[in-house]
Structure formats: structure tokens, C-alpha cells
Short mmCIF file of C-alpha atoms and ligand atoms in Angstrom, two decimals:
data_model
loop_
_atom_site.label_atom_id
_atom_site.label_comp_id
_atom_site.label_asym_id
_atom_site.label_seq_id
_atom_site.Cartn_x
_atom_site.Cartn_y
_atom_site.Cartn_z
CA UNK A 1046 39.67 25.17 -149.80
CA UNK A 1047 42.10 27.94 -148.70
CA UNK A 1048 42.21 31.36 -150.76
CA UNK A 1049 45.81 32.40 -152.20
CA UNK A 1050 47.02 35.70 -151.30
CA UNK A 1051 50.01 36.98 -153.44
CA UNK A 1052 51.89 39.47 -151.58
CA UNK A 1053 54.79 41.51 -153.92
CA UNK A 1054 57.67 42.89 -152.06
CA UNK A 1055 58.92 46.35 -153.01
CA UNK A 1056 62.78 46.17 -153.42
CA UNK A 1057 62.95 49.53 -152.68
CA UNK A 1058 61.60 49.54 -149.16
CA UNK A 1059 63.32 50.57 -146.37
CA UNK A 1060 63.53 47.62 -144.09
CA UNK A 1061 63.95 48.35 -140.25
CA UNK A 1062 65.45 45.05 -139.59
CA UNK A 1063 63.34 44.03 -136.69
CA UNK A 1064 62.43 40.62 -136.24
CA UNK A 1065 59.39 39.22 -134.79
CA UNK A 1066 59.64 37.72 -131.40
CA UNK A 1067 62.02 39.69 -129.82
CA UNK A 1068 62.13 39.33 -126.26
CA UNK A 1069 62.18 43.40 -125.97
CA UNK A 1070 59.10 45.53 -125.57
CA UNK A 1071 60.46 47.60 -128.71
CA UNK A 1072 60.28 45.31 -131.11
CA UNK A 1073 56.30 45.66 -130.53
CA UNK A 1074 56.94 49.19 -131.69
CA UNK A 1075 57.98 47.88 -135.07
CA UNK A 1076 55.37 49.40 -137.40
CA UNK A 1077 57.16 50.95 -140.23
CA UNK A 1078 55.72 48.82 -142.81
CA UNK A 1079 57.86 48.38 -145.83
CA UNK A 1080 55.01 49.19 -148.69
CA UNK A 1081 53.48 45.90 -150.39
CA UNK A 1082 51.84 45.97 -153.16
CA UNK A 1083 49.21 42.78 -153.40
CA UNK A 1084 47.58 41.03 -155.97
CA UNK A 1085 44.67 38.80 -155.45
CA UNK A 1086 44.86 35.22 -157.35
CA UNK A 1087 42.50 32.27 -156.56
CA UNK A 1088 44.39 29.11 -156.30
CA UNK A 1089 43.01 25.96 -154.51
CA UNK A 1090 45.89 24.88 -151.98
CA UNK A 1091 44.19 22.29 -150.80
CA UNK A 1092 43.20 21.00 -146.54
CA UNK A 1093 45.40 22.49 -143.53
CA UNK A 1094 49.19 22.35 -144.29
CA UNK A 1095 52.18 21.08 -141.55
CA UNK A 1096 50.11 19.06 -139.34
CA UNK A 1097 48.61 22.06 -138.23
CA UNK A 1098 44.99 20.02 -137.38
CA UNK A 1099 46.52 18.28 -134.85
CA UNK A 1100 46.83 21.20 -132.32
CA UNK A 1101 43.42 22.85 -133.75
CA UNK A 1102 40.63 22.79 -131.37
CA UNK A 1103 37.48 21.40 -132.52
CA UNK A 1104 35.12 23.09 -129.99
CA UNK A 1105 36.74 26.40 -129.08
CA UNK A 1106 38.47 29.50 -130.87
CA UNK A 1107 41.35 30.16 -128.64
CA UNK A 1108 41.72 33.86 -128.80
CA UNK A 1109 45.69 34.98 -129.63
CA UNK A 1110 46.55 31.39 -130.85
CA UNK A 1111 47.40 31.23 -134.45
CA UNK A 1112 49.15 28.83 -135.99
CA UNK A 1113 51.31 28.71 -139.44
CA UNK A 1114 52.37 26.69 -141.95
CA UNK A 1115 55.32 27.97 -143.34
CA UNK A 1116 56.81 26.04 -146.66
CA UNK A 1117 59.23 27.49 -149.63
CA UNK A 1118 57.50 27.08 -152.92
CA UNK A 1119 59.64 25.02 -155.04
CA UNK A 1120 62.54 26.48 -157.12
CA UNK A 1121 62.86 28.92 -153.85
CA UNK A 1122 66.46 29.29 -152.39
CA UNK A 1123 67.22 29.41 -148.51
CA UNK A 1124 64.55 31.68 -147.66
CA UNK A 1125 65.54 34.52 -149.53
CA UNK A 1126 64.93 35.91 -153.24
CA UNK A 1127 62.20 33.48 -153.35
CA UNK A 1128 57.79 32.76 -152.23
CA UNK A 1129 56.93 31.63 -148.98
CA UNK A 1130 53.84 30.06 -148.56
CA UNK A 1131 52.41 30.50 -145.72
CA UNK A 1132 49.05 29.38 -143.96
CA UNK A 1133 47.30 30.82 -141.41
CA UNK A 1134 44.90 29.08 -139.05
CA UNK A 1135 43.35 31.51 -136.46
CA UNK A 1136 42.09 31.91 -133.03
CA UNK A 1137 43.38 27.50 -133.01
CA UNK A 1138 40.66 26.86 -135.31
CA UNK A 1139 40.91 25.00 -138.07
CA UNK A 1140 38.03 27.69 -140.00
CA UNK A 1141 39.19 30.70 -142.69
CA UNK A 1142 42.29 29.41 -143.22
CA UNK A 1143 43.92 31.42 -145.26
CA UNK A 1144 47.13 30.89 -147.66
CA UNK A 1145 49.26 33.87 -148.73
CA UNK A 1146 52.25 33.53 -151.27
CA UNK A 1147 55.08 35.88 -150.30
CA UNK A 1148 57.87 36.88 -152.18
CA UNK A 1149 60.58 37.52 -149.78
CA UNK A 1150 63.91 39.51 -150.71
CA UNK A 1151 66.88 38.35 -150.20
CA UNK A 1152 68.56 39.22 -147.54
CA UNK A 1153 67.30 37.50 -144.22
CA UNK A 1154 66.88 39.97 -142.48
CA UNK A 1155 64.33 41.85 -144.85
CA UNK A 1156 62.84 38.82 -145.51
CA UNK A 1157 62.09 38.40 -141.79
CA UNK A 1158 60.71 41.35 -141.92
CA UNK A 1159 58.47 40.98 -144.78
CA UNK A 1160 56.70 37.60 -142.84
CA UNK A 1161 57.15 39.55 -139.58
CA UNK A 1162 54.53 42.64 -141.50
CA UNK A 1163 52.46 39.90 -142.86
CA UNK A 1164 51.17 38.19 -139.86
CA UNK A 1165 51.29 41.41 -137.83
CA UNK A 1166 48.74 42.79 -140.10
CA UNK A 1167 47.06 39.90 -141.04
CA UNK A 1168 46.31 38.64 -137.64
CA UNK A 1169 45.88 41.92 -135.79
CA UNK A 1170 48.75 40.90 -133.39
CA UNK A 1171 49.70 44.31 -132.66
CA UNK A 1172 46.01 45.37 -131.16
CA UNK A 1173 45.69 46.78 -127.65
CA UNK A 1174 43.70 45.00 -125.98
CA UNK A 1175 42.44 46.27 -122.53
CA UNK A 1176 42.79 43.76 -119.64
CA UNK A 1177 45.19 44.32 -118.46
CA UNK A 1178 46.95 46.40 -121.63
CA UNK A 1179 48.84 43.79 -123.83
CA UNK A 1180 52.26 45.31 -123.95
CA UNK A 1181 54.43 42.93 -125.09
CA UNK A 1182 55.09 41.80 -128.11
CA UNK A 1183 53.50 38.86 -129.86
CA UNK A 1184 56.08 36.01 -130.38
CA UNK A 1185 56.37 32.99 -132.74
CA UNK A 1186 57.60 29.35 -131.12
CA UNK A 1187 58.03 25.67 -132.44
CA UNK A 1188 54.95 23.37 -131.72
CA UNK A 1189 56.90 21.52 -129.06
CA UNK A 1190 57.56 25.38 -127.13
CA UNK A 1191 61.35 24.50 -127.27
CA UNK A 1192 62.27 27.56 -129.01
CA UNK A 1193 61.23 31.01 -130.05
CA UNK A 1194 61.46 31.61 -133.59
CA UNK A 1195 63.15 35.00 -134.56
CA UNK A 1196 63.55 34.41 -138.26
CA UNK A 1197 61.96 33.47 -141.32
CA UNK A 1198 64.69 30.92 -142.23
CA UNK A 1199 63.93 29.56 -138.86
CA UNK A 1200 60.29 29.27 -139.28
CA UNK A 1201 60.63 27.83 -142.17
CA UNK A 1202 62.93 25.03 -140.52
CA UNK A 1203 60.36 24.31 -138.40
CA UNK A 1204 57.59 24.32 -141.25
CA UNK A 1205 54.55 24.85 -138.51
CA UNK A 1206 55.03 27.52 -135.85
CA UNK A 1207 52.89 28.65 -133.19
CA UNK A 1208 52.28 32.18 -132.94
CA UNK A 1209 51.16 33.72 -129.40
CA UNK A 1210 49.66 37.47 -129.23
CA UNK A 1211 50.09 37.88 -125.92
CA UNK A 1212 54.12 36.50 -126.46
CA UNK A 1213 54.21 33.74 -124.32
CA UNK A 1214 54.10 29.72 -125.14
CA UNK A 1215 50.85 28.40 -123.82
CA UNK A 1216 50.05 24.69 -124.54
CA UNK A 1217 47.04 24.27 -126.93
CA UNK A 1218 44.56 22.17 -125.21
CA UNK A 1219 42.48 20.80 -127.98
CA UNK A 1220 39.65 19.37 -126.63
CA UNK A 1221 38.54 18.26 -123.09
CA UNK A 1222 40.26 14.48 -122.89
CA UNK A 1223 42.74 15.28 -125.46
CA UNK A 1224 46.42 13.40 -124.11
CA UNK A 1225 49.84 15.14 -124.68
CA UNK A 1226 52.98 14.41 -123.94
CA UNK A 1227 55.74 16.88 -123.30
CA UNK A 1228 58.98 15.65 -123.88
CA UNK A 1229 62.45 17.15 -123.08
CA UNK A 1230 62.04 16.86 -118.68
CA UNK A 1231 65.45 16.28 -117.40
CA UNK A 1232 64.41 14.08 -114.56
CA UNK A 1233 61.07 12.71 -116.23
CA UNK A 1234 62.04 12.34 -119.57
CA UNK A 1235 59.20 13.12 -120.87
CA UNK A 1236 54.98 13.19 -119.38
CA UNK A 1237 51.34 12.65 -120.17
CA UNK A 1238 49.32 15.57 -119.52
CA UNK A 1239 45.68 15.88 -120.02
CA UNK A 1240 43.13 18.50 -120.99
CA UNK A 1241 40.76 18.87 -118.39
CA UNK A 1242 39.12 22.27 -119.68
CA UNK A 1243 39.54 24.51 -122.47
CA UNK A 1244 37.99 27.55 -120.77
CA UNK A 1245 39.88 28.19 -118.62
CA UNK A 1246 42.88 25.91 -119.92
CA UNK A 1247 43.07 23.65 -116.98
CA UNK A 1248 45.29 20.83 -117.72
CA UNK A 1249 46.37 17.66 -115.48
CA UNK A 1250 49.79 15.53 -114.75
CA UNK A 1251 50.17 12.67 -112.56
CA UNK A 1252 53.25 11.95 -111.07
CA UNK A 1253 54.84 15.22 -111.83
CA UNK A 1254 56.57 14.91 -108.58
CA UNK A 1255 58.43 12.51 -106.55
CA UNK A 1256 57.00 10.95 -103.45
CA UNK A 1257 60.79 12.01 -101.46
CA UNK A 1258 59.92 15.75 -103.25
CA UNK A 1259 56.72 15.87 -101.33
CA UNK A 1260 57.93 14.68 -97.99
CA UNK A 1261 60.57 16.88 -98.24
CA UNK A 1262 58.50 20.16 -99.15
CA UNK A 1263 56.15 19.06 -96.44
CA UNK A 1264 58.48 18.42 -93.56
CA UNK A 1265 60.88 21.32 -94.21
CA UNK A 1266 57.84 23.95 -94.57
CA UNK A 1267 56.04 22.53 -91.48
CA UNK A 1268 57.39 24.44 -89.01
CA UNK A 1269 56.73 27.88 -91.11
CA UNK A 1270 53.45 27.30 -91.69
CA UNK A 1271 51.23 30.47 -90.96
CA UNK A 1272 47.47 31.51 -91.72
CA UNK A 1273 47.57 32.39 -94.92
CA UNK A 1274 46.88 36.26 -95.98
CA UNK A 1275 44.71 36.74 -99.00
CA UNK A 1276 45.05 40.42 -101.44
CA UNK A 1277 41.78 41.69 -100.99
CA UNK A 1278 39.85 44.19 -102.77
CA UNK A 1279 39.40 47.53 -101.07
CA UNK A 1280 35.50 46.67 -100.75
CA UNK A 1281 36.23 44.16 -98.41
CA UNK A 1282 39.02 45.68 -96.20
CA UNK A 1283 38.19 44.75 -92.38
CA UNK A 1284 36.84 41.50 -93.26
CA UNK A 1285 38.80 38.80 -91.51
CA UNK A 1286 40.62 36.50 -93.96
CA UNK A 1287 39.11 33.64 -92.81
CA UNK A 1288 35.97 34.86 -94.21
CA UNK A 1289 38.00 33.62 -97.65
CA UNK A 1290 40.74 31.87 -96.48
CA UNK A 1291 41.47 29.77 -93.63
CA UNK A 1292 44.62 27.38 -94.78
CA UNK A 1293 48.70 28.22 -93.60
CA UNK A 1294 50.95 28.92 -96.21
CA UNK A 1295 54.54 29.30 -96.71
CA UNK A 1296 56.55 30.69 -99.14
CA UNK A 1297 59.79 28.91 -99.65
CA UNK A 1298 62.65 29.78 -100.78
CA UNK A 1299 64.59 27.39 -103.58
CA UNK A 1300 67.75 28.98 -102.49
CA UNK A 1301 70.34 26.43 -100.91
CA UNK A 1302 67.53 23.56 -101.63
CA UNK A 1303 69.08 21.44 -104.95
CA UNK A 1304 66.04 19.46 -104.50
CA UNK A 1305 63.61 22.51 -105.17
CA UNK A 1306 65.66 23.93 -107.67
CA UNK A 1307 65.36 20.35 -109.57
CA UNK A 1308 61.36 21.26 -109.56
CA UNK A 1309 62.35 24.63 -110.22
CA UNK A 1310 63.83 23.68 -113.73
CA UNK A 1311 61.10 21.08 -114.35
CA UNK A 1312 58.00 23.45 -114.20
CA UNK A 1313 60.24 25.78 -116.61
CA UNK A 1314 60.90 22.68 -118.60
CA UNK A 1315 56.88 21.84 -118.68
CA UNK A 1316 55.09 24.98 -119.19
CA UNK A 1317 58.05 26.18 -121.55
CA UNK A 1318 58.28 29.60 -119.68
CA UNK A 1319 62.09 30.75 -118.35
CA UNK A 1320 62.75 29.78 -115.18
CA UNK A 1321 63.43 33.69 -114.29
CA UNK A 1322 59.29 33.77 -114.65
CA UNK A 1323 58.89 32.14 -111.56
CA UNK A 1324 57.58 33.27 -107.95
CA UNK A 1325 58.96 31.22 -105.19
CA UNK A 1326 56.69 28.55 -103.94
CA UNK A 1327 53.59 29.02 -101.96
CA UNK A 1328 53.42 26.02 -99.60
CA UNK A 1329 49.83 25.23 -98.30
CA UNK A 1330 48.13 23.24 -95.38
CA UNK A 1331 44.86 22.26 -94.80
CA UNK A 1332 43.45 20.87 -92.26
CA UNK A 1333 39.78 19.14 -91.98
CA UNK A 1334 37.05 21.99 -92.66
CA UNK A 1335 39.63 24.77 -94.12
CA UNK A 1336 38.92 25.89 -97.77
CA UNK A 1337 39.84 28.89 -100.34
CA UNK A 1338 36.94 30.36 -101.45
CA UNK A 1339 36.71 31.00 -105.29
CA UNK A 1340 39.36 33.89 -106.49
CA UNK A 1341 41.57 34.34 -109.27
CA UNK A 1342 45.76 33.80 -109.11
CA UNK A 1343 45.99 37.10 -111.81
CA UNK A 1344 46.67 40.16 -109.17
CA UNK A 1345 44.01 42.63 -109.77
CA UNK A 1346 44.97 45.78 -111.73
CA UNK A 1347 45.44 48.65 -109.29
CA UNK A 1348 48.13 46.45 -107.25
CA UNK A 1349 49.55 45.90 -110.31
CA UNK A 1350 49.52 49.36 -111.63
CA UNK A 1351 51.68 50.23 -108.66
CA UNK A 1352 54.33 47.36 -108.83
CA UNK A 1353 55.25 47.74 -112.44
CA UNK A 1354 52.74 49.84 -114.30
CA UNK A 1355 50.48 46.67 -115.12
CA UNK A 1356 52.67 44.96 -118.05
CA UNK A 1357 53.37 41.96 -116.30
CA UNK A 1358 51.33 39.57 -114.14
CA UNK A 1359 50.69 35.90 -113.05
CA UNK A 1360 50.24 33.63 -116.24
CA UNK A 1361 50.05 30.18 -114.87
CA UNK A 1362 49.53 28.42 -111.53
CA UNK A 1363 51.51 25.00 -111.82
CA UNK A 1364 49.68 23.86 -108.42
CA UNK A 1365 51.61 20.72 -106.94
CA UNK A 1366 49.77 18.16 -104.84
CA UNK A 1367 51.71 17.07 -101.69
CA UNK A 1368 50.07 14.93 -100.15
CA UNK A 1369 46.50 12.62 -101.17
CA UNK A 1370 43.45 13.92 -98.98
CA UNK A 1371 41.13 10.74 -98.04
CA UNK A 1372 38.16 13.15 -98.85
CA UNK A 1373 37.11 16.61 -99.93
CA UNK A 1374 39.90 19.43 -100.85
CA UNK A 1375 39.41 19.42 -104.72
CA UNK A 1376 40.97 22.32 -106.35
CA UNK A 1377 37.33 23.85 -107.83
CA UNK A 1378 36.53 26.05 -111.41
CA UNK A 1379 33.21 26.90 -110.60
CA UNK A 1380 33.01 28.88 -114.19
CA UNK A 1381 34.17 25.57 -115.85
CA UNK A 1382 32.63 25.35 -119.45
CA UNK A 1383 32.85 28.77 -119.87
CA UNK A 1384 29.96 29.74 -117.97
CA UNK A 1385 29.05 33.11 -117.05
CA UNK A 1386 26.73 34.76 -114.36
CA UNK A 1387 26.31 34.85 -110.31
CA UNK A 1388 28.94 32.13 -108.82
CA UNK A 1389 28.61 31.62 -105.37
CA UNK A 1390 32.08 31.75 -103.93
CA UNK A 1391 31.82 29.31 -101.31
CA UNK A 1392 30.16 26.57 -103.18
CA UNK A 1393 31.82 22.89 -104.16
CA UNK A 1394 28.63 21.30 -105.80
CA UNK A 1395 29.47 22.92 -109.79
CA UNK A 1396 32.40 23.20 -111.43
CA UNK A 1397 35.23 21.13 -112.36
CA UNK A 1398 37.04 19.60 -109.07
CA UNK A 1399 40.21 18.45 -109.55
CA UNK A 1400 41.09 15.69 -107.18
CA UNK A 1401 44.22 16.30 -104.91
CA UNK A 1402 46.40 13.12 -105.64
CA UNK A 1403 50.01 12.76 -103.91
CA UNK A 1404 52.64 14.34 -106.76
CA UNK A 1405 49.94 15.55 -109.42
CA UNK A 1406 50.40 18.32 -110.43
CA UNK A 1407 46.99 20.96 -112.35
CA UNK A 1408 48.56 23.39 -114.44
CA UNK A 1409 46.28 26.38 -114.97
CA UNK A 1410 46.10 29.99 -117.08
CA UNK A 1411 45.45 32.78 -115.59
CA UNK A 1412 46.12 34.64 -119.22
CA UNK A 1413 45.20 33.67 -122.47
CA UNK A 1414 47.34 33.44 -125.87
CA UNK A 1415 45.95 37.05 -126.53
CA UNK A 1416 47.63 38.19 -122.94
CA UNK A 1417 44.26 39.29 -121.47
CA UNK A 1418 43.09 38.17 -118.45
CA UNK A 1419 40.75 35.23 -118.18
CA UNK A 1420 38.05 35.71 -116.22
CA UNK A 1421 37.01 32.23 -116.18
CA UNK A 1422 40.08 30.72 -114.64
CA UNK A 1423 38.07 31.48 -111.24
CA UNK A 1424 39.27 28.61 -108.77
CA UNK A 1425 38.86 27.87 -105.34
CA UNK A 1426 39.56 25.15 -102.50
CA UNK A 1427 36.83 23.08 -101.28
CA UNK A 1428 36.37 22.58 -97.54
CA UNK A 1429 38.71 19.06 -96.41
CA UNK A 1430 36.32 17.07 -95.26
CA UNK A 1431 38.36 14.34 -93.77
CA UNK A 1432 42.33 14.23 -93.93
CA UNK A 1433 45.28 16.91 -94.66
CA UNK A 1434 45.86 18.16 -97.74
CA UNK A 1435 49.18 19.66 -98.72
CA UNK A 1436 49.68 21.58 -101.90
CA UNK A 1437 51.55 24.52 -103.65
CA UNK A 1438 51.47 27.30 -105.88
CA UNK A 1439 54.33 27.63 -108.13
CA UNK A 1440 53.39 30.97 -110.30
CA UNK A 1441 55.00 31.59 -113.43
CA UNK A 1442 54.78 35.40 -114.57
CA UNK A 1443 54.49 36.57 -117.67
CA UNK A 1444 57.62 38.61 -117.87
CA UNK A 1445 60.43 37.90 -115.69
CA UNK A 1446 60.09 38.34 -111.67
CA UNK A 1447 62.39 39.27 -109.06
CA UNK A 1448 61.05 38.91 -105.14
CA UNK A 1449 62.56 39.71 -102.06
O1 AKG B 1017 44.13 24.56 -102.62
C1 AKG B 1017 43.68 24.62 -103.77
O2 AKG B 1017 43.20 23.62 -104.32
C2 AKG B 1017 43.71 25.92 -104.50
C3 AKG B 1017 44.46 27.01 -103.76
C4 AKG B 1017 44.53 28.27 -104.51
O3 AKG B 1017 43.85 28.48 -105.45
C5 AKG B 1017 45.48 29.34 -104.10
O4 AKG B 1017 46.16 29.17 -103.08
O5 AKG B 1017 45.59 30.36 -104.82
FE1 FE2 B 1018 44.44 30.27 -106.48
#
């Protein structure tokens, strides 16, 4: 049983006619709150609205990720002069929900605005979190990711909508086991992917790539191939990298390569995150014995404070597999199961491994719904024990990147 919030909207607010989810740091600056009055009335609306359970996670509160159900009452009119139900299920759980009845004026704008107040309130969205500082603005999306939401006549179109703290689309991973597919590749159609942890968010798709794709990335970043420098911390300058890192890596351009830009589009198509997001590939070799001890892909905050003032950093890793490796070379989250305490860096005996298989692809977060930095998306290489193992990082930002 959900508790009814009735929300009364003064007609003779000023509205500032922001809308939520704008793309603009700004819009997070939109806190003149039109005044609402509210009255409290009890009314039983009943289990979770818009299909919301199917994307709530049973085991974990998913910090940042709320979702709503967003319905005109009946006798409403096209999302203005009317009530707005709407439903709030927070953190991805499925507990507290909460219903609250809002009377929405009649012009669209205002009555964006109105929702936009609401759930910025309600749900905290505009709180500061500190690592690294959560500067952009929170942003509302359909289920499926396919679009961001900027109005309430939209929202209500799409009945459920997804909002993200943090303002990016991140996939909800339900439960470990739990089977998705994302539709709308232009290639692929559409693919399976699989939950294979919920802290971090470490999710799994086979045949994400091509067996030609993989030859090709292989044989044309071959002869580039270098040892691979690693960002370290200033307590370790004047270590060798090896003592973290011994692989060769490559990044390569998609410029002038149709066949990269074609997986350029499809990881933007998959994780639902422009395109203009994107670092170049990092191409990676390893031969028998070579590893990547544990790190994380999230660039730590005084590099970042230099390059752009810490807003913006890596979100996700969409690591391709290249080639198969007959043994060893898992891709390794030794805090898997959100467990805290001493890791050991260099060991491949806990944790989740994530078998390297020819045109898999593991799609990881580095950030979570709220923006913050997760601490637990730790990762490393294990040593290849027999074989080659080629792979790649394709980082996707969470603002737009420009290198080189
Ligand atoms: O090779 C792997 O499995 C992981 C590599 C990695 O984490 C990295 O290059 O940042
Ligand atoms: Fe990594």
C-alpha cells in the first residue's frame, strides 16, 4: 500500500520555465521553487504502477536510480489543467513507494516544472554529493534509454520513466542472472545481455562483435603495439610499470576506419550514451604470464581536477574480447559482492572472473546512477597462463570528450 500525496499548485507562481533533463549544467541551478501548498490525504493506490517491478532490484538499493510511474488521473486533459499521478520507487527498490497526486497548470511548460520541483525535492536529486562532486544535472529517460525525457507531456507518454541523479542512462541490472535484451543495434538488431554483478554493475554480451571485427582490430593494431603505461599515484612514482602492468596497448584511432566507426555507433547504441562520450579505443595484448593488476578505469581526482575541474570522468568500460585465450586472462572484480577490506592487487583466486571469449564483450560502471564513483568496480587482468589474449577498452565518459 502506497501513501497519496496531494500536491496544490499555486496559479500565481512564477514559473522559471526550466525543464528537467536538460543537457546544460544550468538547468541543475534551477531552484526557484514555485510555492506549493500540500495537503496530506490517505488513499490506498494499490501495488507498483507501469511495470515498474520489472526493473526493481530485489537484492540491492541502487543509489541515484529512481523510477516513476507517471499516469493522468481520469477526466485530466493533455497534461495540463489537470492531476498527475505519479509514483515513486527509490534507490531501484521496490520499498516506500510513494504516490503523489499533482495538480499541474496548464501550460506545459509550468506544468513541467511543477513535476520537475516534485521529484527534485522529493528524491533529493539536487544533493552534492562528494566523489567526485556531482555537477550535472539529474535527467529523466524511457525504460528502453532511447530518449531523454524533457517534459511532463512526454513522461507521461511514456507512463514509466527512469530517473538518473547522476544524469546519465545506466542499465538497471536487477539481480545477478537476470537476461535483457537491448533492442534498437543497427547491425545486431537487437542482444542478450546478462547481469553478472550488481555491485559493481558488471554486465555480459556474447557475440557483441564480429569475428572479421576482431581480426581486423588485431591485425591493424599489431604493429603499434607498445608496453602499456599505467596513471599512477604520486606514492608510487619510480616504480616500474611492470610492477602493475606488463601488457602493449594501442590506442586507435576510428578515423578513416568505417569498420570501427560501425562499433563506434554500436557501443553508443548499447550503453545508450552519445557517441561524442567516447575515448578512442585502447587496444591490448597479452602474452603468456602478462597481467593488470587490480585498478580502477575512473581517473583519480587530482588528474582530473586539472583536465576539467573534476565534472566529468570515465563512466563505463565496454571492454571487447578479441581473441579466446586457451587459459587464464579473466578480466577479475576482486571486490565482487560488494565486499570491502584489504584486496590483494595481484591476486586471481576471489572475485568474479570474467572469461575472455572471442567477440564478448563485459560492460562495466565505473559511476553509479547517483554520479559518484564506485569504489567497488576494482578490476584487474589475471596473469595468461597459456595463449594470447587480445582485448580493448572502449571508455564512455560521462560528459562529452574530445582527445588529441
Ligand atoms: O585485460 C583485462 O581483462 C582488463 C584490462 C583493464 O582493466 C584495463 O586495461 O584497464
Ligand atoms: Fe581497467
Amino acid at each position: 500500500m502506497g501513501i497519496v500525496v496531494g500536491i496544490l499548485w499555486e496559479p500565481s507562481t512564477p514559473a522559471t520555465g526550466e525543464t528537467a533533463g536538460e543537457a546544460t549544467a544550468d538547468s541543475a541551478k534551477t531552484n526557484a521553487k514555485p510555492p506549493l501548498s500540500r495537503s496530506l490525504h490517505a488513499v490506498d493506490v494499490g501495488g507498483p504502477g507501469c511495470g515498474a517491478h520489472r526493473y526493481l532490484s530485489p537484492t540491492h538499493a541502487v543509489s541515484g536510480f529512481h523510477l516513476a510511474c507517471i499516469e493522468e488521473e481520469a477526466g485530466s486533459s493533455g497534461g495540463g489543467d489537470g492531476v498527475v499521478s505519479v509514483t515513486l520507487f527509490r534507490d531501484g527498490r521496490g520499498e516506500g513507494n510513494q504516490t503523489l497526486a499533482l495538480q499541474t497548470p496548464p501550460d506545459s511548460s509550468s506544468a513541467t516544472n511543477v513535476l520537475h520541483v516534485e521529484l527534485t525535492e522529493r528524491l533529493r536529486l539536487d544533493d552534492v554529493g562528494p566523489n567526485p562532486p556531482n555537477k550535472f544535472p539529474w535527467a529523466m529517460y524511457t525504460p528502453d534509454g532511447q530518449r531523454r525525457i524533457s517534459s511532463l507531456e512526454d513522461a507521461i507518454a511514456s507512463r514509466l520513466v527512469f530517473i538518473f541523479k547522476g544524469g546519465n542512462f545506466i542499465w538497471p541490472g536487477v539481480e545477478v542472472g537476470h537476461v535483457q535484451t537491448v533492442h534498437g543495434l543497427e547491425t545486431l538488431g537487437s542482444i542478450d545481455m546478462k547481469t553478472l554483478s550488481m555491485e559493481p554493475l558488471v554486465f555480459e554480451a556474447r557475440n557483441f562483435l564480429l569475428d572479421e571485427e576482431c581480426k581486423h582490430i588485431r591485425e591493424k593494431a599489431d604493429p603499434h603495439m607498445k608496453p602499456s603505461p599505467v596513471s599512477l599515484m604520486d606514492h608510487d612514482k619510480g616504480k616500474p610499470d611492470t610492477n602493475w602492468r606488463t601488457s602493449t596497448t594501442y590506442f586507435m584511432p576510428s578515423t578513416r576506419d568505417p569498420l570501427l566507426q560501425g562499433i563506434d555507433r554500436r557501443v553508443e547504441e548499447f550503453t545508450r550514451v552519445p557517441k561524442s562520450h567516447q575515448e578512442q579505443v585502447q587496444v591490448l595484448k597479452y602474452d603468456k604470464g602478462q597481467r593488470y593488476t587490480a585498478h580502477h578505469d575512473f581517473l583519480d581526482e587530482r588528474t582530473m581536477r586539472n583536465m576539467d575541474g573534476g565534472r566529468k570522468n570515465r563512466m563505463i568500460t565496454v571492454f571487447w574480447y578479441l581473441s579466446d585465450v586457451e587459459e587464464g586472462g579473466e578480466t577479475i572484480f576482486p571486490r565482487y559482492g560488494g565486499r570491502t577490506g584489504r584486496v590483494d592487487f595481484s591476486d586471481c583466486t576471489t572475485g568474479l572472473k570474467v572469461k575472455p571469449v572471442e567477440g564478448k564483450v563485459a560492460m562495466f560502471y565505473s559511476l553509479k546512477p547517483d554520479g559518484q564513483f564506485d569504489d567497488f568496480s576494482l578490476h584487474g587482468a589475471c596473469p595468461v597462463i597459456t595463449g594470447q589474449k587480445w582485448a580493448a577498452n572502449k571508455w564512455v565518459w560521462s560528459a562529452p570528450v574530445k582527445f588529441g
